[in-house]
PDB file of C-alpha atoms in Angstrom:
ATOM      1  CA  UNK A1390     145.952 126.108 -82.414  1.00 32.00           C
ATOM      2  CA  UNK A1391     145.389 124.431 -78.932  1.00 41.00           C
ATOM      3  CA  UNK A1392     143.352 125.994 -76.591  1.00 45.00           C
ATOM      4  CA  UNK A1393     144.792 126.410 -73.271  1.00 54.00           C
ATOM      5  CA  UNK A1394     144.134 124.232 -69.841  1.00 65.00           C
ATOM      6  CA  UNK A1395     141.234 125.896 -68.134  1.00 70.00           C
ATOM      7  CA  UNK A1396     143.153 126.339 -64.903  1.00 73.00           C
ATOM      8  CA  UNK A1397     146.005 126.083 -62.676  1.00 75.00           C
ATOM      9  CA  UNK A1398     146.719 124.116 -59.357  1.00 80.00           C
ATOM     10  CA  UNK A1399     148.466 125.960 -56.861  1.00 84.00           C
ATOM     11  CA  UNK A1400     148.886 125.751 -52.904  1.00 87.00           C
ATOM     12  CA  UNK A1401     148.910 128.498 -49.923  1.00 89.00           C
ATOM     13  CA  UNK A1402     149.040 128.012 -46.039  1.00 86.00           C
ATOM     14  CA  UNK A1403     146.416 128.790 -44.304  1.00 80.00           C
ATOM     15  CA  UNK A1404     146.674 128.680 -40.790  1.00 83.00           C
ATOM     16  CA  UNK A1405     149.224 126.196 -40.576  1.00 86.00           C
ATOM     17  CA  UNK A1406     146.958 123.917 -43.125  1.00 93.00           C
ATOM     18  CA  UNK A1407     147.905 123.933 -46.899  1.00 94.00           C
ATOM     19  CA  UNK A1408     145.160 124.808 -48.993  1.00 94.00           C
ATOM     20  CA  UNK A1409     145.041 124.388 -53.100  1.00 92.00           C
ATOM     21  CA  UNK A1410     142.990 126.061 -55.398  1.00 93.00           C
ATOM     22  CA  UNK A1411     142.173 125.772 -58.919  1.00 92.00           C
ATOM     23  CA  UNK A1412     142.185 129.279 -60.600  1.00 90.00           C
ATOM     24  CA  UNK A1413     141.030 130.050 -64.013  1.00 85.00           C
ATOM     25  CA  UNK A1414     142.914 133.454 -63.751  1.00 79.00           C
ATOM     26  CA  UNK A1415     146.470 132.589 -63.392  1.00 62.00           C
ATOM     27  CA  UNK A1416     149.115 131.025 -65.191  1.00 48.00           C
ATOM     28  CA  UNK A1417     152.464 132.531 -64.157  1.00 41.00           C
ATOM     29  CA  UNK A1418     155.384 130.050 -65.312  1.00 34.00           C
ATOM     30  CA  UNK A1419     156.170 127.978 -62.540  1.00 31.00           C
ATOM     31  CA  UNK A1420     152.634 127.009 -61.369  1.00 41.00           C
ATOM     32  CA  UNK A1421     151.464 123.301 -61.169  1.00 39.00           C
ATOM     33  CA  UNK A1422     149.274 122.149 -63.930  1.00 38.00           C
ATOM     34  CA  UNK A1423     146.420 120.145 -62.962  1.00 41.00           C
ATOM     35  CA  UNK A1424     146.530 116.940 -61.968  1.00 37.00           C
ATOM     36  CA  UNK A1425     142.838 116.234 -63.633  1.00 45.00           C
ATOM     37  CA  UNK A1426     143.641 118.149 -66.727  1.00 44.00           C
ATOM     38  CA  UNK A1427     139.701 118.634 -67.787  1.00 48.00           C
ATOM     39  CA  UNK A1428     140.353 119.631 -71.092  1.00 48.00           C
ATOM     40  CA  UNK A1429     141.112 122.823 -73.241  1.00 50.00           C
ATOM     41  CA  UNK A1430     139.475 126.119 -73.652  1.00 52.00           C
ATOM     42  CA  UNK A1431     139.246 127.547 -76.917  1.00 48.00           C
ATOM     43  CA  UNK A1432     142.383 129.897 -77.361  1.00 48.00           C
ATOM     44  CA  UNK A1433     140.482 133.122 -77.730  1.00 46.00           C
ATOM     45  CA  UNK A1434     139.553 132.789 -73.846  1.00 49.00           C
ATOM     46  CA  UNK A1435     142.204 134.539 -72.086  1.00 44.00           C
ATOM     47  CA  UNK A1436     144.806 133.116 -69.286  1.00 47.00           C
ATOM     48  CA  UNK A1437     145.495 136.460 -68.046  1.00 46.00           C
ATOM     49  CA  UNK A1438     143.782 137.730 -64.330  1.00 44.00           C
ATOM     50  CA  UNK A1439     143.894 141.152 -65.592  1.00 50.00           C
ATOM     51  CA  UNK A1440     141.828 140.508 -68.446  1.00 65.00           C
ATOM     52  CA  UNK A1441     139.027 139.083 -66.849  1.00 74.00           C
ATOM     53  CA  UNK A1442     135.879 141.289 -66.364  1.00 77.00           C
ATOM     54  CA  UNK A1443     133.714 141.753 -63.294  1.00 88.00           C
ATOM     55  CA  UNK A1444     135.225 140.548 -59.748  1.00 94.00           C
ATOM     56  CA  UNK A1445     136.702 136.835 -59.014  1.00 96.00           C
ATOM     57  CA  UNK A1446     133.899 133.780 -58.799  1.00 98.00           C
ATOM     58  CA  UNK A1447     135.064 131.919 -55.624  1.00 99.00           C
ATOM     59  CA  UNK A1448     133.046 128.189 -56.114  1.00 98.00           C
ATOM     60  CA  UNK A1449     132.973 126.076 -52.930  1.00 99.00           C
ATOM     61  CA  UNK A1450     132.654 122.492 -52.856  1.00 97.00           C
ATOM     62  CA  UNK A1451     130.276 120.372 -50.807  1.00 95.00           C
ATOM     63  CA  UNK A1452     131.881 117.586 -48.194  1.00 92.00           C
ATOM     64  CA  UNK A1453     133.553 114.937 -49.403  1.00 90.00           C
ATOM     65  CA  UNK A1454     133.845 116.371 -52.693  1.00 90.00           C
ATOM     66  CA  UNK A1455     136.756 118.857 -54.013  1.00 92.00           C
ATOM     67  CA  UNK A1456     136.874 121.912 -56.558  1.00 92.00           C
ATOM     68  CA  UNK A1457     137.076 119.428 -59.877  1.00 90.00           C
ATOM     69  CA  UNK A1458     133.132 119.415 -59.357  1.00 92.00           C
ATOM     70  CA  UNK A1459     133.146 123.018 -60.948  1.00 94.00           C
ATOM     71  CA  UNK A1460     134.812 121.510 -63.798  1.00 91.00           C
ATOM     72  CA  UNK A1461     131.851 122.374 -65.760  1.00 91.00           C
ATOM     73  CA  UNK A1462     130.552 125.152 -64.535  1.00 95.00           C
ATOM     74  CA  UNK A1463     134.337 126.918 -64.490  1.00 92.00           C
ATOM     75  CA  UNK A1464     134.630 126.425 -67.879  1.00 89.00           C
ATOM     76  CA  UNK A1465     131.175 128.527 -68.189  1.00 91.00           C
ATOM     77  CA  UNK A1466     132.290 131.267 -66.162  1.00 92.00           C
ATOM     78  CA  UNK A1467     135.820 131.471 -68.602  1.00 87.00           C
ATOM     79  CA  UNK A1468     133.590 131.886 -71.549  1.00 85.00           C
ATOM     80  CA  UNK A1469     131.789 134.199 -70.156  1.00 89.00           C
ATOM     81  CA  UNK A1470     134.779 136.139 -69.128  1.00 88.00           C
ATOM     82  CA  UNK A1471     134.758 135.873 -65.282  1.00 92.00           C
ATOM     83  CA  UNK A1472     137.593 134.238 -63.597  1.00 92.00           C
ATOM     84  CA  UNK A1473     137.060 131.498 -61.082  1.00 94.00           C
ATOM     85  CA  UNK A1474     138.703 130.832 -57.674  1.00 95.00           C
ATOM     86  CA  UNK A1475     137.782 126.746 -56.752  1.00 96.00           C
ATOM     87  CA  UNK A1476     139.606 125.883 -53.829  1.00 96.00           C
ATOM     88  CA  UNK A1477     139.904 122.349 -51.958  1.00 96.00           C
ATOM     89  CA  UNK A1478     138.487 122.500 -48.541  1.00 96.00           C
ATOM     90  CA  UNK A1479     140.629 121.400 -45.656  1.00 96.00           C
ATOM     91  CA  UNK A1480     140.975 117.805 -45.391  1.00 94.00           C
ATOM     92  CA  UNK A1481     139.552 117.700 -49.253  1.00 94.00           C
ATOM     93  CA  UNK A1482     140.975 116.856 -52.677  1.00 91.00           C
ATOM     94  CA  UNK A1483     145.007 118.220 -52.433  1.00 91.00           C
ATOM     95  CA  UNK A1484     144.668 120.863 -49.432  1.00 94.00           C
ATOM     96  CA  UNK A1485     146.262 119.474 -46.041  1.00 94.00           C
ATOM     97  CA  UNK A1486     144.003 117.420 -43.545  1.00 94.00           C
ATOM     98  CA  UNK A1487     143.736 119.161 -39.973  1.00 94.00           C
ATOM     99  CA  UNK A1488     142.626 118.546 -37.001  1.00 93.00           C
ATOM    100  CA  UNK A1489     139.803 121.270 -37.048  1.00 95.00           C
ATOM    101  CA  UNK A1490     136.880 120.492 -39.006  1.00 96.00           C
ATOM    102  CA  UNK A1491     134.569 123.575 -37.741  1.00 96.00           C
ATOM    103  CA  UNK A1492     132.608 125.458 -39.752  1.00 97.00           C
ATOM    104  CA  UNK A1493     134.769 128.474 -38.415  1.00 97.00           C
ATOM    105  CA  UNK A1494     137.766 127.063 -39.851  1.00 97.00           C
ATOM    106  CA  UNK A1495     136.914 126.405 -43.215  1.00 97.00           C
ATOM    107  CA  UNK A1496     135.311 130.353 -42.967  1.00 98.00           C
ATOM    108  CA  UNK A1497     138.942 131.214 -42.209  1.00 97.00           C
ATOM    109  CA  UNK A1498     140.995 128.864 -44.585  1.00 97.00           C
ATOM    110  CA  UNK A1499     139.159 130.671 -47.608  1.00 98.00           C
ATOM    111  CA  UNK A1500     139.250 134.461 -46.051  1.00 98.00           C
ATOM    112  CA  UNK A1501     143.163 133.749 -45.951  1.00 96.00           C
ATOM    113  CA  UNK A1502     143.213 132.731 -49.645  1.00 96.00           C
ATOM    114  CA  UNK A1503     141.684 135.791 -50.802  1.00 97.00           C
ATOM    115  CA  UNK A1504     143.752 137.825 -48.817  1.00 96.00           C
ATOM    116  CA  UNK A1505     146.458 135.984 -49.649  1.00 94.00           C
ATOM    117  CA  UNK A1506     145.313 136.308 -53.800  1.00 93.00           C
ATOM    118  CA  UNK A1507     145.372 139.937 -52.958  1.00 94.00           C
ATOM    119  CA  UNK A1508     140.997 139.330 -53.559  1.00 96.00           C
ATOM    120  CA  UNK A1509     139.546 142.791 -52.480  1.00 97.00           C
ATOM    121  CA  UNK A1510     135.600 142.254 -54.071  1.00 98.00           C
ATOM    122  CA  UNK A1511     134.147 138.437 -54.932  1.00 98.00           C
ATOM    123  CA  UNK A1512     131.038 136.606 -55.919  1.00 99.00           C
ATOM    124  CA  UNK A1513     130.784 133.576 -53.775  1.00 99.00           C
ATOM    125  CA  UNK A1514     129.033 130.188 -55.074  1.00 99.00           C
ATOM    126  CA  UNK A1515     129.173 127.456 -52.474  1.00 99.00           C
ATOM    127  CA  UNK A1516     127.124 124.089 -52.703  1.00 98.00           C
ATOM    128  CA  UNK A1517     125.998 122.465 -49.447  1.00 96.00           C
ATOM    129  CA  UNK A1518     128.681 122.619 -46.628  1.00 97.00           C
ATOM    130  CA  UNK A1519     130.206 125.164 -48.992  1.00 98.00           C
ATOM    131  CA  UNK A1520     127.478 127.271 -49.187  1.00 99.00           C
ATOM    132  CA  UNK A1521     127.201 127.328 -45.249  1.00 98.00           C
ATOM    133  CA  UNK A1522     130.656 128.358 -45.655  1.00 99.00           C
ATOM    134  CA  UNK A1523     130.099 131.017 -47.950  1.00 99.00           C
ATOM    135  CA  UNK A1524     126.907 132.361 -46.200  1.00 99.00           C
ATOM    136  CA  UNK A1525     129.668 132.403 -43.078  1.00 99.00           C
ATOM    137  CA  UNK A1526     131.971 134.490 -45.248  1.00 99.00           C
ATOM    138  CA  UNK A1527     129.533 137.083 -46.257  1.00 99.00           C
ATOM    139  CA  UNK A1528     128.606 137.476 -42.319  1.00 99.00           C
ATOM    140  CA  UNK A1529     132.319 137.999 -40.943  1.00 98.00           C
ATOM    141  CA  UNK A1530     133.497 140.203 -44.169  1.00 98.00           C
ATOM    142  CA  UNK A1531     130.478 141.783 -45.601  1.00 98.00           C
ATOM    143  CA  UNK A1532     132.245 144.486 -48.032  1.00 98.00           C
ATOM    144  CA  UNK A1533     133.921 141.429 -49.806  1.00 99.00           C
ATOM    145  CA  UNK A1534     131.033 139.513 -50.881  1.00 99.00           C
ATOM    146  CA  UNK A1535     129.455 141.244 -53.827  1.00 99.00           C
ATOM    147  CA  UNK A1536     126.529 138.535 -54.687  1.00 99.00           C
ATOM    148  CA  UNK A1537     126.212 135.117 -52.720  1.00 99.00           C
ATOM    149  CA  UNK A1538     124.897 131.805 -54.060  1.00 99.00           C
ATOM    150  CA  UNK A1539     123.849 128.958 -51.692  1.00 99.00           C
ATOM    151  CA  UNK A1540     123.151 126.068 -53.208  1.00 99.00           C
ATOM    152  CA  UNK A1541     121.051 123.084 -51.506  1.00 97.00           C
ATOM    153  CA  UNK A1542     123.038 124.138 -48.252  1.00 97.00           C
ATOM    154  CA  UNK A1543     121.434 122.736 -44.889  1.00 94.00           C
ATOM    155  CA  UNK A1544     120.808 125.694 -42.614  1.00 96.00           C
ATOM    156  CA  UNK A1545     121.889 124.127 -38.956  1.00 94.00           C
ATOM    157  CA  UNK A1546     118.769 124.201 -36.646  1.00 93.00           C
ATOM    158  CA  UNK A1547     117.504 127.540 -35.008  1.00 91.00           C
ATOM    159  CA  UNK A1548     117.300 126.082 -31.477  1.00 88.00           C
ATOM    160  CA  UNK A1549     116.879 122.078 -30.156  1.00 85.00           C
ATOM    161  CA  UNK A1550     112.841 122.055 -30.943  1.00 82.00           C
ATOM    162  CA  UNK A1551     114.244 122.130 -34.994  1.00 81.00           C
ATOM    163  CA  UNK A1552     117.551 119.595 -34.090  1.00 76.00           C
ATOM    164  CA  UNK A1553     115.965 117.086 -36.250  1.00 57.00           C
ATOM    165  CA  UNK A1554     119.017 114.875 -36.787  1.00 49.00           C
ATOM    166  CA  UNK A1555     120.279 115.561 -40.396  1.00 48.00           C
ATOM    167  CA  UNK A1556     121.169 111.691 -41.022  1.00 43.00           C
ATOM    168  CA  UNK A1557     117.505 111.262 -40.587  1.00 54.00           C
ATOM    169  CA  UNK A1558     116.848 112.872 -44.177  1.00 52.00           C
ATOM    170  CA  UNK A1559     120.123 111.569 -45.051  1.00 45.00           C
ATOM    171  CA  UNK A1560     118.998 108.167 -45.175  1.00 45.00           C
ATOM    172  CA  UNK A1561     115.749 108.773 -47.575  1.00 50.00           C
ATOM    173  CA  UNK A1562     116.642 106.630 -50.554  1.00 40.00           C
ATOM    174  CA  UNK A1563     116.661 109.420 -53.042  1.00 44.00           C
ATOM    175  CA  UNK A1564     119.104 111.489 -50.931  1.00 43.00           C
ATOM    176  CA  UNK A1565     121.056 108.825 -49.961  1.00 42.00           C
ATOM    177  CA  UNK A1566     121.862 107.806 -53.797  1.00 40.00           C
ATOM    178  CA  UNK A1567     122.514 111.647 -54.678  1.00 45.00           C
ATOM    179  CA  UNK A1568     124.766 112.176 -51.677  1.00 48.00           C
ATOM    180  CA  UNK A1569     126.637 108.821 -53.077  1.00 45.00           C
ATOM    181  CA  UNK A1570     126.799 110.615 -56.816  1.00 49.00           C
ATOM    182  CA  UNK A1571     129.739 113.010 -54.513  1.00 47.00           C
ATOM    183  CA  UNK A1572     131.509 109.940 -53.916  1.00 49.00           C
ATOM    184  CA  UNK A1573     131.796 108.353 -57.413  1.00 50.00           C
ATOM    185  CA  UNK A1574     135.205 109.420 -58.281  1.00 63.00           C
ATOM    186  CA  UNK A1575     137.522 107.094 -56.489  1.00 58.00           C
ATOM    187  CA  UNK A1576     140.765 109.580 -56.078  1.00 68.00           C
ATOM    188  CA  UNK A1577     138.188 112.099 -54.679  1.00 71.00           C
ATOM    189  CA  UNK A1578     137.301 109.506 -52.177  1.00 66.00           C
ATOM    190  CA  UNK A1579     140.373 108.489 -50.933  1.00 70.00           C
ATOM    191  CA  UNK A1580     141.613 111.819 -50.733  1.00 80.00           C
ATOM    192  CA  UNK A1581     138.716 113.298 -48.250  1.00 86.00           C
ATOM    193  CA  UNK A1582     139.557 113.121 -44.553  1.00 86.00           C
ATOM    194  CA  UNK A1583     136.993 110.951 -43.044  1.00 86.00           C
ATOM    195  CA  UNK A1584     137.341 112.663 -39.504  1.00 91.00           C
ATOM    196  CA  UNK A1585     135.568 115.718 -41.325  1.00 90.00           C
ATOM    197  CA  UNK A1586     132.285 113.272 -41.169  1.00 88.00           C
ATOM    198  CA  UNK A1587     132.652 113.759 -37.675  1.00 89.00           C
ATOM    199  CA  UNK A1588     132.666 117.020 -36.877  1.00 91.00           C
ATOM    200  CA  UNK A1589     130.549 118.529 -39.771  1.00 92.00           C
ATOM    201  CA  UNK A1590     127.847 116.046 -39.254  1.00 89.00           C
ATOM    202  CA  UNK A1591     127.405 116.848 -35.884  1.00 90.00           C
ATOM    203  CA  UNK A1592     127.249 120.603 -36.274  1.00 92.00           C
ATOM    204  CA  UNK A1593     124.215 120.469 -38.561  1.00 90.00           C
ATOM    205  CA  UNK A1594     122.114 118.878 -36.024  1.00 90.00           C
ATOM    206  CA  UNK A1595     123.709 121.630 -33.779  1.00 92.00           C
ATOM    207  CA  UNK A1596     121.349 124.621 -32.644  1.00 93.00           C
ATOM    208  CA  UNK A1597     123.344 127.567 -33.808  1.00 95.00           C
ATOM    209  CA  UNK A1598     121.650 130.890 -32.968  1.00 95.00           C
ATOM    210  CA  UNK A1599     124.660 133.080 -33.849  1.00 97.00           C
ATOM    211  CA  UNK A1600     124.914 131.377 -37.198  1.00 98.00           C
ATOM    212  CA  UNK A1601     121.055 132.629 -37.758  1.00 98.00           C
ATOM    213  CA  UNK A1602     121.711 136.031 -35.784  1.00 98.00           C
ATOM    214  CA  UNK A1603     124.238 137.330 -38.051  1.00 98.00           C
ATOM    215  CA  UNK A1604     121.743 136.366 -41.099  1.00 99.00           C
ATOM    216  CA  UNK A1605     120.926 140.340 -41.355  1.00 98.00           C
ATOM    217  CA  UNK A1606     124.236 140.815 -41.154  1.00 98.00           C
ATOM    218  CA  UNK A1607     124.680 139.753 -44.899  1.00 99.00           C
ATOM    219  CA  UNK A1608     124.520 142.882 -47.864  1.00 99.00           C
ATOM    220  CA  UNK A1609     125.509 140.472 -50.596  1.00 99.00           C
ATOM    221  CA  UNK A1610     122.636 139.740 -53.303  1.00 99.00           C
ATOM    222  CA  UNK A1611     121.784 136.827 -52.286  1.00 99.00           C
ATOM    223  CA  UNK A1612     120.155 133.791 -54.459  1.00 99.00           C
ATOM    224  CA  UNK A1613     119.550 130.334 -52.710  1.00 99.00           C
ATOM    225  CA  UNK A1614     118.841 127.425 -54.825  1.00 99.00           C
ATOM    226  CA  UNK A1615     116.509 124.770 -53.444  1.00 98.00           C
ATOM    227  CA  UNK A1616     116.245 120.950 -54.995  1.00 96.00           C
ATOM    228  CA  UNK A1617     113.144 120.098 -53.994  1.00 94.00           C
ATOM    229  CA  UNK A1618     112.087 117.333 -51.295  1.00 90.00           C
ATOM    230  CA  UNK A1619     114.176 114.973 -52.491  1.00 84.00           C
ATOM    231  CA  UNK A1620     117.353 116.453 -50.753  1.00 84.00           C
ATOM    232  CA  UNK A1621     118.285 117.198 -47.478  1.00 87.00           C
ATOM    233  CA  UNK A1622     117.215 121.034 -46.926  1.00 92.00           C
ATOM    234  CA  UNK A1623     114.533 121.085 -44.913  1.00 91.00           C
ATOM    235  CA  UNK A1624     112.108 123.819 -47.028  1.00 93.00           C
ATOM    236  CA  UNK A1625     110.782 125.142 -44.071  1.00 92.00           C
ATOM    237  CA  UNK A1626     114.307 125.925 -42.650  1.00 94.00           C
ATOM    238  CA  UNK A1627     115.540 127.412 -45.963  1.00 96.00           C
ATOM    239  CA  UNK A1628     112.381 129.698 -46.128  1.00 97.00           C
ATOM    240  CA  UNK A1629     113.504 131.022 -42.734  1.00 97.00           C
ATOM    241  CA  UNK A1630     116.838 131.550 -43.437  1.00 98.00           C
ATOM    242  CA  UNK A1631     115.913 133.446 -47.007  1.00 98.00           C
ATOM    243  CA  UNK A1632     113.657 135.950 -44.819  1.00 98.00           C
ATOM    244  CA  UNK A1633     116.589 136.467 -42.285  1.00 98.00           C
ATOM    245  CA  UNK A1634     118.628 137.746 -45.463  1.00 99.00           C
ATOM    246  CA  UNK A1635     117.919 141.368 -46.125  1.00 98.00           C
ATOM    247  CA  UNK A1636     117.945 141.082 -50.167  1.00 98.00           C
ATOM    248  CA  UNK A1637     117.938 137.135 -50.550  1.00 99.00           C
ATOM    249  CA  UNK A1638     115.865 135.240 -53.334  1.00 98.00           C
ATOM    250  CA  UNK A1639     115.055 131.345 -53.619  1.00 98.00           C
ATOM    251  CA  UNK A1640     114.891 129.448 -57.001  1.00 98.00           C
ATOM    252  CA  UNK A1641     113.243 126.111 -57.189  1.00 97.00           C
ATOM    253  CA  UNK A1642     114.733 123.229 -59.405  1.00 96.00           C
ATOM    254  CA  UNK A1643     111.855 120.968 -58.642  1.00 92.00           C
ATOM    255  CA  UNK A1644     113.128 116.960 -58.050  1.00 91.00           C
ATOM    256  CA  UNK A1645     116.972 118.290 -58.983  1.00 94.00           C
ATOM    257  CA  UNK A1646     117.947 116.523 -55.801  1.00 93.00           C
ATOM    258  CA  UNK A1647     120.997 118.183 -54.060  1.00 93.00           C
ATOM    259  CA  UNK A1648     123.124 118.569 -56.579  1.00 93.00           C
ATOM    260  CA  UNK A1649     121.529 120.601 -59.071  1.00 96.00           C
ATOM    261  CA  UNK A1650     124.572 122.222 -60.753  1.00 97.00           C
ATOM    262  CA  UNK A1651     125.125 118.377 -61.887  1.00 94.00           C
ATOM    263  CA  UNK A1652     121.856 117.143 -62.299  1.00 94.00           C
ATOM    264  CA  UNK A1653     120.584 120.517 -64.041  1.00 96.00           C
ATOM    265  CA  UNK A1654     123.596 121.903 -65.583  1.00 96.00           C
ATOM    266  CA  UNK A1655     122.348 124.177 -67.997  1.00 98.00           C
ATOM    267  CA  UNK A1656     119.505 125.403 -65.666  1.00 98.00           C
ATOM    268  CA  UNK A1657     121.990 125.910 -62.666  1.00 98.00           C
ATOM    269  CA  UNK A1658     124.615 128.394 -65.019  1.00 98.00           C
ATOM    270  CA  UNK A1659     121.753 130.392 -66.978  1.00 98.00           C
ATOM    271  CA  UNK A1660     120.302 131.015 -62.879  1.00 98.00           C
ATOM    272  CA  UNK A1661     123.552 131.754 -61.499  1.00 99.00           C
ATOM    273  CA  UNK A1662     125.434 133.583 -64.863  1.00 98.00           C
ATOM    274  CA  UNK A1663     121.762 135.592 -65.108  1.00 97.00           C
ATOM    275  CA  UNK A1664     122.428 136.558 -61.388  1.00 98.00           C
ATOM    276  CA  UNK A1665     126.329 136.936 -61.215  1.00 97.00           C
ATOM    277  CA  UNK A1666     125.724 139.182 -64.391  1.00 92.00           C
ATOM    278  CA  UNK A1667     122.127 141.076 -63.756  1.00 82.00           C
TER     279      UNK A1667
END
């Protein structure tokens, strides 16, 4: 017997910008299959929502990338029983391109989409510019975030003594080639919005004392993973930011680079399935 795909593609609007979304948890008739089928799930796994245990996963992608990075770690989360939510960012992968590339907005598209799924309660994982997103989530909607992951996610700086330009660690050779390891997929390439580069780059060399005001702000369970030197989170930044977070805990993955749930696959899902589950 064939196991079934491991998710659907679908599509809302989002403030006038069409968003899609992979999702683990639906497969009404009607819905578009994947475009970048990534293989079967063994047919004991469920493709109902209501069948899944604990709240929604919501996994947010890094710029320049889209939601098939998950690939492997939504297949983890379906054995495990928890249904994942992977949407494209704006001007990422199949959602619309726009003309705002704020942080705000992307905190909006993806508050939308789980109002729009009807989402009530959600774990949020988001990796680099997603997990400044997420962190942004948990601060404007507190009750919804149950536990928050940030994973290698460059905290913006506190004030202009800390606006070390963050193309300055962005060139280092090591962080260069791991940035470059987003890019590999060609479709993924073409289908990210360049003008994004432009604004998000910009605002992480941007003071941003609300940003780091509204830290305390945050009652998720927190867990922030940390690469090591070789990426571009500035430790003593991160530390800061882990402090600000009233019940916030840091894992090191020592020369994991910035993508650790890539480079460190199995050590990424036992931290984060240990933490989603504990």
């Amino acid at each position: 017997m064939a196991g079934r795909q491991l998710w659907t593609l679908r599509r809302v609007a989002a403030r006038g910008v069409e968003i899609a979304f992979r999702d683990t948890g639906a497969a009404a008739p009607g819905e578009l299959l994947g475009w970048d089928d990534p293989g079967a799930l063994p047919p004991e796994i469920s493709s109902k929502a209501d069948e899944w245990h604990g709240v929604p996963v919501v996994l947010l992608h890094g710029l320049s990338g889209d939601g098939r990075g998950w690939t492997d770690f939504a297949r983890r989360l379906a054995v495990a029983g928890r249904r994942a939510i992977v949407p494209d960012l704006r001007g990422h992968g199949h959602s619309g391109r726009a003309d705002d590339y704020t942080f705000a907005a992307f905190r909006d598209d993806i508050l939308d989409l789980l109002d729009e799924l009807g989402v009530e309660h959600a774990d949020l994982v988001g990796h680099s510019l997603g997990g400044h997103v997420a962190s942004m989530v948990a601060q404007e909607r507190p009750k919804l975030v149950r536990r928050l992951v940030i994973e290698e996610s460059p905290p913006p700086p506190r004030n202009e003594d800390e606006a070390m330009p963050f193309a300055d660690r962005a060139r280092r050779p090591r962080v260069r080639m791991s940035a470059w390891a987003v890019l590999r997929s060609v479709p993924t390439l073409l289908r990210f919005d360049q003008r994004a580069l432009g604004h998000v780059a910009p605002a992480y060399r941007t003071p941003t004392p609300d940003w780091w005001a509204a830290l305390p702000d945050i009652t998720a369970e927190t867990l922030i993973l940390y690469g090591g030197p070789t990426g571009p989170v500035p430790a003593d930044r991160l530390a800061a930011q882990a402090e600000a977070i009233p019940d916030c805990r840091v894992v090191t993955f020592d020369d994991a680079g910035h993508r650790i749930h890539s480079t460190r696959p199995d050590d990424f899902a036992a931290a984060v399935l240990g933490f989603l589950t504990a």
